[in-house]
CSV table of C-alpha atoms and ligand atoms in Angstrom, one decimal:
chain,number,residue,atom,x,y,z
J,946,MET,CA,-98.3,64.9,-0.8
J,947,SER,CA,-96.3,65.2,2.4
J,948,LEU,CA,-94.6,62.3,4.0
J,949,SER,CA,-95.0,63.7,7.5
J,950,GLY,CA,-97.3,62.3,10.2
J,951,ALA,CA,-99.3,59.1,9.4
J,952,ALA,CA,-97.6,58.7,6.0
J,953,ARG,CA,-94.2,58.0,7.7
J,954,LYS,CA,-94.0,54.5,6.5
J,955,LYS,CA,-91.2,53.1,4.5
J,956,THR,CA,-91.4,54.5,1.0
J,957,SER,CA,-89.3,53.3,-1.9
J,958,ALA,CA,-87.6,55.5,-4.4
J,959,THR,CA,-89.9,54.2,-7.1
J,960,ASP,CA,-93.0,55.4,-5.2
J,961,ARG,CA,-91.5,58.8,-4.9
J,962,ASP,CA,-90.4,59.0,-8.5
J,963,ALA,CA,-94.0,58.9,-9.5
J,964,ALA,CA,-95.2,61.5,-7.0
J,965,PRO,CA,-96.0,65.0,-8.3
J,966,THR,CA,-93.7,67.5,-6.6
J,967,ASP,CA,-92.5,71.0,-6.8
J,968,ARG,CA,-89.1,70.2,-5.4
J,969,PRO,CA,-87.3,72.1,-8.2
J,970,ALA,CA,-89.2,75.3,-7.6
J,971,LEU,CA,-88.8,75.0,-3.8
J,972,LEU,CA,-85.1,74.5,-4.3
J,973,LEU,CA,-84.7,77.5,-6.5
J,974,ALA,CA,-86.7,79.7,-4.1
J,975,TRP,CA,-84.5,78.6,-1.3
J,976,TYR,CA,-81.4,79.3,-3.3
J,977,ASP,CA,-82.5,82.8,-4.2
J,978,ARG,CA,-82.7,83.6,-0.4
J,979,HIS,CA,-79.8,81.6,0.9
J,980,ARG,CA,-77.1,81.1,-1.8
J,981,ARG,CA,-73.6,81.1,-0.5
J,982,LYS,CA,-71.3,84.0,-1.4
J,983,LEU,CA,-68.3,82.4,-3.0
J,984,PRO,CA,-65.3,84.1,-4.7
J,985,TRP,CA,-66.1,82.5,-8.0
J,986,ARG,CA,-69.8,83.2,-8.0
J,987,PRO,CA,-71.1,86.4,-9.6
J,988,PRO,CA,-73.9,88.3,-7.9
J,989,ALA,CA,-77.4,86.8,-8.3
J,990,GLY,CA,-78.8,87.2,-11.8
J,991,GLU,CA,-75.4,87.8,-13.5
J,992,ARG,CA,-73.9,85.4,-15.9
J,993,ALA,CA,-71.0,83.3,-14.5
J,994,ASP,CA,-67.6,83.6,-16.2
J,995,PRO,CA,-66.7,80.2,-17.7
J,996,TYR,CA,-63.0,80.7,-16.8
J,997,ARG,CA,-63.8,81.3,-13.1
J,998,VAL,CA,-66.2,78.4,-13.0
J,999,TRP,CA,-63.7,76.1,-14.6
J,1000,LEU,CA,-60.8,77.2,-12.3
J,1001,SER,CA,-62.9,76.8,-9.2
J,1002,GLU,CA,-64.3,73.4,-10.2
J,1003,ILE,CA,-60.8,72.0,-10.9
J,1004,MET,CA,-59.6,73.3,-7.5
J,1005,LEU,CA,-62.7,72.0,-5.7
J,1006,GLN,CA,-62.3,68.5,-7.2
J,1007,GLN,CA,-60.5,67.1,-4.1
J,1008,THR,CA,-60.3,70.2,-1.9
J,1009,GLY,CA,-62.8,72.0,0.3
J,1010,VAL,CA,-64.2,75.5,-0.3
J,1011,LYS,CA,-62.3,77.1,2.6
J,1012,THR,CA,-58.9,76.0,1.4
J,1013,VAL,CA,-59.7,76.8,-2.3
J,1014,GLY,CA,-60.9,80.4,-1.6
J,1015,PRO,CA,-57.4,82.0,-1.2
J,1016,TYR,CA,-55.9,80.0,-3.9
J,1017,PHE,CA,-58.6,81.0,-6.3
J,1018,GLU,CA,-58.1,84.7,-5.5
J,1019,LYS,CA,-54.4,84.3,-6.0
J,1020,PHE,CA,-54.8,82.6,-9.4
J,1021,VAL,CA,-57.3,85.1,-10.8
J,1022,ALA,CA,-55.3,88.0,-9.5
J,1023,ARG,CA,-52.3,86.7,-11.4
J,1024,TRP,CA,-54.1,85.3,-14.4
J,1025,PRO,CA,-57.4,87.1,-14.9
J,1026,ASP,CA,-58.4,85.0,-17.9
J,1027,VAL,CA,-57.6,81.8,-19.7
J,1028,ALA,CA,-55.3,83.4,-22.2
J,1029,ALA,CA,-53.2,84.9,-19.4
J,1030,MET,CA,-52.8,81.5,-17.8
J,1031,ALA,CA,-51.9,79.9,-21.2
J,1032,GLY,CA,-49.1,82.5,-21.5
J,1033,ALA,CA,-47.5,81.3,-18.2
J,1034,THR,CA,-45.3,78.2,-17.8
J,1035,LEU,CA,-46.2,74.9,-16.2
J,1036,ASP,CA,-43.6,75.7,-13.5
J,1037,ASP,CA,-45.4,79.0,-12.7
J,1038,VAL,CA,-48.7,77.2,-12.3
J,1039,LEU,CA,-47.2,74.4,-10.2
J,1040,ARG,CA,-45.6,76.9,-7.9
J,1041,MET,CA,-48.9,78.8,-7.4
J,1042,TRP,CA,-50.7,75.4,-6.9
J,1043,ALA,CA,-48.2,74.2,-4.2
J,1044,GLY,CA,-50.0,73.2,-1.1
J,1045,LEU,CA,-53.3,72.4,-2.7
J,1046,GLY,CA,-52.4,68.7,-3.4
J,1047,TYR,CA,-53.4,66.3,-6.2
J,1048,TYR,CA,-50.9,68.0,-8.5
J,1049,SER,CA,-52.0,66.3,-11.7
J,1050,ARG,CA,-54.8,68.8,-11.5
J,1051,ALA,CA,-52.3,71.7,-11.9
J,1052,ARG,CA,-50.7,70.0,-14.9
J,1053,ASN,CA,-54.0,69.5,-16.5
J,1054,LEU,CA,-55.1,73.0,-15.6
J,1055,TYR,CA,-52.2,74.4,-17.5
J,1056,ALA,CA,-52.7,72.0,-20.5
J,1057,CYS,CA,-56.4,72.9,-20.6
J,1058,ALA,CA,-55.6,76.7,-20.6
J,1059,VAL,CA,-53.2,76.2,-23.5
J,1060,ALA,CA,-55.8,74.1,-25.4
J,1061,VAL,CA,-58.6,76.6,-24.9
J,1062,ALA,CA,-56.3,79.5,-26.0
J,1063,ARG,CA,-54.9,77.6,-28.9
J,1064,ASP,CA,-57.8,75.6,-30.2
J,1065,HIS,CA,-60.8,77.6,-29.2
J,1066,GLY,CA,-59.7,81.2,-29.5
J,1067,GLY,CA,-59.8,81.6,-25.7
J,1068,ALA,CA,-63.5,80.7,-25.3
J,1069,PHE,CA,-64.5,77.5,-23.4
J,1070,PRO,CA,-66.7,75.2,-25.4
J,1071,ASP,CA,-70.3,75.5,-24.2
J,1072,THR,CA,-71.4,71.9,-24.3
J,1073,GLU,CA,-70.5,68.9,-22.1
J,1074,GLU,CA,-69.1,67.1,-25.0
J,1075,GLY,CA,-66.8,69.9,-26.1
J,1076,LEU,CA,-65.7,70.5,-22.5
J,1077,ARG,CA,-65.0,66.8,-21.9
J,1078,ALA,CA,-62.5,66.8,-24.8
J,1079,LEU,CA,-60.3,69.2,-22.8
J,1080,PRO,CA,-57.5,68.0,-20.5
J,1081,GLY,CA,-58.5,67.4,-16.9
J,1082,ILE,CA,-62.2,67.8,-17.5
J,1083,GLY,CA,-64.1,64.6,-16.7
J,1084,PRO,CA,-67.9,64.0,-16.8
J,1085,TYR,CA,-68.6,65.7,-13.5
J,1086,THR,CA,-66.6,68.9,-14.2
J,1087,ALA,CA,-68.0,69.1,-17.8
J,1088,ALA,CA,-71.5,68.9,-16.4
J,1089,ALA,CA,-70.7,71.5,-13.7
J,1090,ILE,CA,-69.2,74.0,-16.2
J,1091,ALA,CA,-72.0,73.4,-18.8
J,1092,ALA,CA,-74.7,73.9,-16.1
J,1093,ILE,CA,-73.2,76.8,-14.1
J,1094,ALA,CA,-71.5,78.8,-16.9
J,1095,PHE,CA,-73.8,78.0,-19.8
J,1096,ASP,CA,-77.1,76.9,-18.1
J,1097,ARG,CA,-77.1,73.7,-20.1
J,1098,ARG,CA,-79.8,71.4,-18.7
J,1099,THR,CA,-77.6,68.9,-16.9
J,1100,MET,CA,-77.0,68.1,-13.3
J,1101,PRO,CA,-73.4,67.6,-12.1
J,1102,VAL,CA,-73.5,65.2,-9.1
J,1103,ASP,CA,-70.8,65.8,-6.5
J,1104,GLY,CA,-70.5,64.4,-3.0
J,1105,ASN,CA,-72.9,67.0,-1.6
J,1106,ILE,CA,-75.5,66.3,-4.2
J,1107,GLU,CA,-75.1,62.6,-3.8
J,1108,ARG,CA,-75.8,62.9,-0.1
J,1109,VAL,CA,-78.9,65.1,-0.6
J,1110,VAL,CA,-80.4,63.0,-3.3
J,1111,SER,CA,-79.7,59.6,-1.7
J,1112,ARG,CA,-81.5,60.9,1.4
J,1113,LEU,CA,-84.4,62.6,-0.4
J,1114,PHE,CA,-85.2,59.4,-2.2
J,1115,ALA,CA,-83.8,56.9,0.3
J,1116,VAL,CA,-81.6,55.2,-2.3
J,1117,GLU,CA,-80.9,51.8,-0.8
J,1118,GLU,CA,-78.2,50.8,-3.3
J,1119,ALA,CA,-74.6,51.5,-2.0
J,1120,LEU,CA,-72.1,53.8,-3.6
J,1121,PRO,CA,-70.5,53.6,-6.0
J,1122,GLN,CA,-73.0,51.3,-7.7
J,1123,ALA,CA,-75.8,53.8,-6.9
J,1124,LYS,CA,-74.2,56.6,-9.0
J,1125,PRO,CA,-76.3,56.1,-12.1
J,1126,LYS,CA,-79.5,55.9,-10.1
J,1127,ILE,CA,-78.6,59.0,-8.1
J,1128,GLN,CA,-77.6,60.8,-11.3
J,1129,GLN,CA,-81.0,60.1,-12.8
J,1130,LEU,CA,-82.9,61.2,-9.6
J,1131,ALA,CA,-80.8,64.3,-9.3
J,1132,THR,CA,-81.8,65.3,-12.8
J,1133,THR,CA,-85.5,65.4,-11.7
J,1134,LEU,CA,-84.5,68.3,-9.5
J,1135,LEU,CA,-83.5,70.6,-12.3
J,1136,GLY,CA,-85.5,73.8,-12.5
J,1137,PRO,CA,-88.5,74.0,-14.8
J,1138,CYS,CA,-87.7,74.5,-18.4
J,1139,ARG,CA,-89.8,76.7,-20.7
J,1140,ALA,CA,-90.9,75.2,-24.0
J,1141,GLY,CA,-88.2,75.6,-26.6
J,1142,ASP,CA,-85.6,76.8,-24.0
J,1143,GLU,CA,-83.5,73.9,-22.9
J,1144,LYS,CA,-81.4,76.1,-20.7
J,1145,SER,CA,-83.7,77.5,-18.0
J,1146,ARG,CA,-81.9,77.8,-14.5
J,1147,ALA,CA,-80.0,74.6,-14.6
J,1148,GLY,CA,-76.9,76.2,-13.1
J,1149,ASP,CA,-78.8,77.6,-10.2
J,1150,SER,CA,-80.5,74.3,-9.5
J,1151,ALA,CA,-77.1,72.5,-9.4
J,1152,GLN,CA,-75.6,75.2,-7.1
J,1153,ALA,CA,-78.7,75.1,-4.9
J,1154,LEU,CA,-78.2,71.4,-4.3
J,1155,MET,CA,-74.5,71.9,-3.7
J,1156,ASP,CA,-75.3,74.6,-1.2
J,1157,LEU,CA,-78.0,72.6,0.5
J,1158,GLY,CA,-75.6,69.7,0.9
J,1159,ALA,CA,-72.8,71.9,2.3
J,1160,SER,CA,-74.9,73.9,4.7
J,1161,ILE,CA,-78.1,72.0,5.7
J,1162,CYS,CA,-78.0,68.4,4.6
J,1163,THR,CA,-74.6,67.9,6.2
J,1164,PRO,CA,-73.1,64.4,6.7
J,1165,LYS,CA,-73.8,64.5,10.5
J,1166,LYS,CA,-76.8,66.1,12.1
J,1167,PRO,CA,-78.5,67.5,9.0
J,1168,ALA,CA,-80.7,70.6,9.8
J,1169,CYS,CA,-83.8,69.1,8.4
J,1170,SER,CA,-86.1,71.7,10.0
J,1171,LEU,CA,-84.5,74.4,7.8
J,1172,CYS,CA,-84.5,72.3,4.6
J,1173,PRO,CA,-86.8,73.5,1.8
J,1174,LEU,CA,-87.4,69.8,0.8
J,1175,ASN,CA,-88.1,68.4,4.3
J,1176,GLU,CA,-91.8,67.7,3.6
J,1177,ASP,CA,-90.9,65.4,0.8
J,1178,CYS,CA,-87.8,63.7,2.1
J,1179,VAL,CA,-88.0,59.9,2.5
J,1180,ALA,CA,-85.0,59.4,4.7
J,1181,ARG,CA,-86.3,62.1,7.1
J,1182,ALA,CA,-89.7,60.4,7.1
J,1183,GLN,CA,-87.9,57.2,8.1
J,1184,GLY,CA,-85.7,59.0,10.7
J,1185,MET,CA,-82.7,57.5,8.9
J,1186,GLN,CA,-81.1,60.6,7.4
J,1187,GLU,CA,-77.5,59.9,8.6
J,1188,THR,CA,-77.5,56.4,7.2
J,1189,PHE,CA,-77.6,57.7,3.6
J,1190,PRO,CA,-75.8,57.5,1.3
J,1191,ARG,CA,-75.2,53.8,1.8
J,1192,LYS,CA,-71.6,53.0,1.2
J,1193,ALA,CA,-69.7,49.8,0.3
J,1194,PRO,CA,-66.9,49.2,2.8
J,1195,LYS,CA,-63.7,50.9,1.9
J,1196,LYS,CA,-60.4,49.1,1.2
J,1197,SER,CA,-57.6,51.3,2.5
J,1198,GLY,CA,-54.2,51.1,0.9
J,1199,GLU,CA,-51.3,49.4,2.7
J,1200,LEU,CA,-48.9,51.6,4.6
J,1201,ARG,CA,-45.8,52.5,2.6
J,1202,ARG,CA,-42.5,53.6,4.2
J,1203,GLY,CA,-39.4,55.4,3.1
J,1204,ALA,CA,-36.6,57.8,4.0
J,1205,ALA,CA,-36.2,61.5,3.2
J,1206,PHE,CA,-32.9,63.3,3.4
J,1207,VAL,CA,-32.8,67.0,4.4
J,1208,VAL,CA,-29.3,68.3,3.5
J,1209,THR,CA,-28.3,71.9,4.1
J,1210,ARG,CA,-25.4,73.9,2.8
J,1211,GLY,CA,-25.4,77.1,4.9
J,1212,GLY,CA,-28.8,78.7,4.1
J,1213,GLU,CA,-29.6,76.4,1.2
J,1214,LEU,CA,-31.4,73.1,0.9
J,1215,LEU,CA,-30.8,70.2,-1.5
J,1216,VAL,CA,-33.8,69.4,-3.7
J,1217,ARG,CA,-34.7,67.7,-6.9
J,1218,THR,CA,-37.7,67.6,-9.2
J,1219,ARG,CA,-39.9,64.5,-9.4
J,1220,PRO,CA,-40.5,62.9,-12.8
J,1221,GLU,CA,-43.3,64.6,-14.8
J,1222,LYS,CA,-45.5,61.5,-14.8
J,1223,GLY,CA,-46.9,59.8,-11.7
J,1224,LEU,CA,-47.7,60.8,-8.1
J,1225,LEU,CA,-46.7,64.4,-7.4
J,1226,GLY,CA,-45.3,64.7,-11.0
J,1227,GLY,CA,-43.1,67.7,-11.6
J,1228,MET,CA,-43.1,68.8,-8.0
J,1229,THR,CA,-40.1,69.6,-5.9
J,1230,GLU,CA,-38.8,67.2,-3.2
J,1231,VAL,CA,-35.8,66.6,-1.0
J,1232,PRO,CA,-33.9,63.5,-2.1
J,1233,GLY,CA,-35.4,60.3,-0.7
J,1234,SER,CA,-35.8,56.5,-1.0
J,1235,GLU,CA,-38.5,54.7,-2.8
J,1236,TRP,CA,-41.8,54.4,-0.9
J,1237,ARG,CA,-42.6,50.7,-0.5
J,1238,THR,CA,-44.7,48.6,1.7
J,1239,GLU,CA,-41.9,46.1,2.4
J,1240,GLN,CA,-39.3,48.8,3.2
J,1241,ASP,CA,-36.9,48.4,6.1
J,1242,ASP,CA,-35.0,51.4,7.5
J,1243,LYS,CA,-31.6,50.1,6.4
J,1244,ALA,CA,-32.6,49.6,2.8
J,1245,ALA,CA,-34.2,53.1,2.7
J,1246,PHE,CA,-31.1,54.7,4.3
J,1247,LYS,CA,-28.9,53.1,1.7
J,1248,GLN,CA,-30.6,55.3,-0.9
J,1249,ALA,CA,-29.2,58.5,0.6
J,1250,PRO,CA,-27.7,60.9,-1.9
J,1251,GLU,CA,-23.9,60.6,-2.4
J,1252,LEU,CA,-22.4,63.8,-1.3
J,1253,LYS,CA,-18.8,64.7,-0.6
J,1254,GLY,CA,-18.5,66.3,2.7
J,1255,VAL,CA,-21.2,64.4,4.6
J,1256,THR,CA,-19.5,63.0,7.6
J,1257,ARG,CA,-22.6,61.9,9.5
J,1258,TRP,CA,-26.3,61.6,8.9
J,1259,HIS,CA,-28.5,62.5,11.9
J,1260,ARG,CA,-31.7,60.5,12.2
J,1261,LYS,CA,-34.5,62.8,13.5
J,1262,VAL,CA,-36.7,61.4,16.2
J,1263,GLY,CA,-40.2,60.4,15.1
J,1264,VAL,CA,-41.5,60.0,11.5
J,1265,VAL,CA,-43.4,62.2,9.1
J,1266,THR,CA,-46.8,60.8,8.2
J,1267,HIS,CA,-49.0,61.7,5.3
J,1268,VAL,CA,-52.1,60.1,3.8
J,1269,PHE,CA,-52.5,60.0,0.0
J,1270,THR,CA,-55.8,58.9,-1.6
J,1271,HIS,CA,-54.6,55.3,-2.0
J,1272,PHE,CA,-52.1,54.8,0.7
J,1273,PRO,CA,-50.7,56.2,4.0
J,1274,LEU,CA,-47.0,57.0,4.1
J,1275,GLU,CA,-44.4,57.1,6.8
J,1276,LEU,CA,-41.1,58.8,6.2
J,1277,VAL,CA,-38.0,58.6,8.5
J,1278,VAL,CA,-36.1,61.9,8.1
J,1279,TYR,CA,-32.3,62.1,8.1
J,1280,THR,CA,-30.4,65.4,8.1
J,1281,ALA,CA,-26.9,66.4,7.3
J,1282,SER,CA,-25.0,69.7,6.6
J,1283,VAL,CA,-22.2,70.0,4.1
J,1284,PRO,CA,-19.5,72.6,3.6
J,1285,ALA,CA,-19.9,75.7,1.4
J,1286,ARG,CA,-19.3,74.9,-2.3
J,1287,THR,CA,-20.3,71.3,-2.0
J,1288,ARG,CA,-21.7,70.4,-5.4
J,1289,ALA,CA,-25.2,69.0,-5.8
J,1290,PRO,CA,-25.3,65.5,-7.1
J,1291,GLU,CA,-26.5,65.1,-10.7
J,1292,GLY,CA,-30.3,66.0,-11.1
J,1293,MET,CA,-30.3,67.9,-7.8
J,1294,ARG,CA,-29.9,71.6,-7.0
J,1295,TRP,CA,-29.5,73.9,-4.0
J,1296,VAL,CA,-32.3,76.4,-3.3
J,1297,PRO,CA,-32.2,79.1,-0.6
J,1298,ILE,CA,-34.3,78.1,2.4
J,1299,ALA,CA,-35.6,81.6,2.5
J,1300,THR,CA,-37.3,81.2,-0.9
J,1301,LEU,CA,-38.8,77.7,-0.3
J,1302,ALA,CA,-42.3,79.1,-0.1
J,1303,GLY,CA,-42.0,79.9,-3.8
J,1304,GLU,CA,-41.0,76.3,-4.7
J,1305,ALA,CA,-43.6,73.8,-5.9
J,1306,LEU,CA,-43.2,71.7,-2.7
J,1307,PRO,CA,-46.2,69.4,-2.0
J,1308,ASN,CA,-47.6,69.2,1.5
J,1309,VAL,CA,-45.8,65.9,2.3
J,1310,MET,CA,-42.4,67.6,1.5
J,1311,ARG,CA,-43.3,70.7,3.5
J,1312,LYS,CA,-43.8,68.4,6.5
J,1313,VAL,CA,-40.5,66.7,5.8
J,1314,VAL,CA,-38.6,70.0,5.5
J,1315,ALA,CA,-40.2,71.4,8.6
J,1316,HIS,CA,-39.3,68.2,10.6
J,1317,GLY,CA,-35.8,68.1,9.2
J,1318,LEU,CA,-35.1,71.8,9.9
J,1319,GLY,CA,-36.7,71.6,13.3
J,1320,ARG,CA,-39.4,74.2,12.5
B,637,SF4,S1,-84.9,66.8,5.0
B,637,SF4,FE1,-83.0,66.5,6.0
B,637,SF4,S2,-82.2,64.6,5.1
B,637,SF4,FE2,-83.8,65.3,3.8
B,637,SF4,S3,-82.8,66.5,2.2
B,637,SF4,FE3,-83.4,67.9,3.7
B,637,SF4,S4,-81.7,68.1,5.2
B,637,SF4,FE4,-81.4,66.3,3.9
């Protein structure tokens, strides 16, 4: 039954649940014609490589497709399979990851590669349960790998799928409380399953929904006229597409402030490595103060590194701003230059500015260095 025309009255998700529908088949037919070409996807009809699926899913966890593409290519060129990555060092992986953000992903990526090579003979487990036991693989990623690489009959629900499903069924409950309901509704969109074959085309169904969310059912101005499910979409029938998914108001973190010290010795820069655990763990940074909400400039400045030869700190005009998931940050940048042969304080080191691109510098530090060096 179509919801167009006279039937455009408010319809609840429960009404729609009971309606017979060929949404899964429509979705797969659309996918066969319009699937996106992505570096980690094999040509249509070919089996996906679990290593490439895993690597792309970890990279895509908090980063968009456009940014991930070149990183993905770089990673598979250097480490064509999981055993090759397991043979690298954590530092190698962090360096290659630099700039992608959310660095705990890189540490888990490496730990996972080592675990797969050591405990599973280099082959990823083919069940959600087995995948979830690996470092860095949560419920969503396990479902995505199980569906896409192994055609397990499960539906991973990412932000794109959440949006499509919440619109298709007009889910009134707000996120994140609505997640279980959306998960259950999304599962009804899995492709048909032949008797005795629990695999079917689950991976294609999931990727079809991801593609639909990315290209047609976009957050603003969804292109409903091109959507294969438009005849059967409750939000469209209500003219309320853009109001879904409903969201609980966000609490944003408080602004934190601090100071960063850009010290040069000729063509070298003073850096240190952040502790393994915690925010930006194991990454490279210039010395700096703590980042606190109650930070005043004087207290932050007092945390400058003690260096013989610094006669004067120069405070750069302006601040460097960066937004982490849980808080925004503002850093005042001080610069100084020291004579040749000045020793680095304990726990710090000099690195050539010319080779900084090869350091595991997170984005916030790239901004700081660029500001400090006037680039
Ligand atoms: S009809 Fe429009 S709102 Fe509904 S699923 Fe398709 S693109 Fe999204």
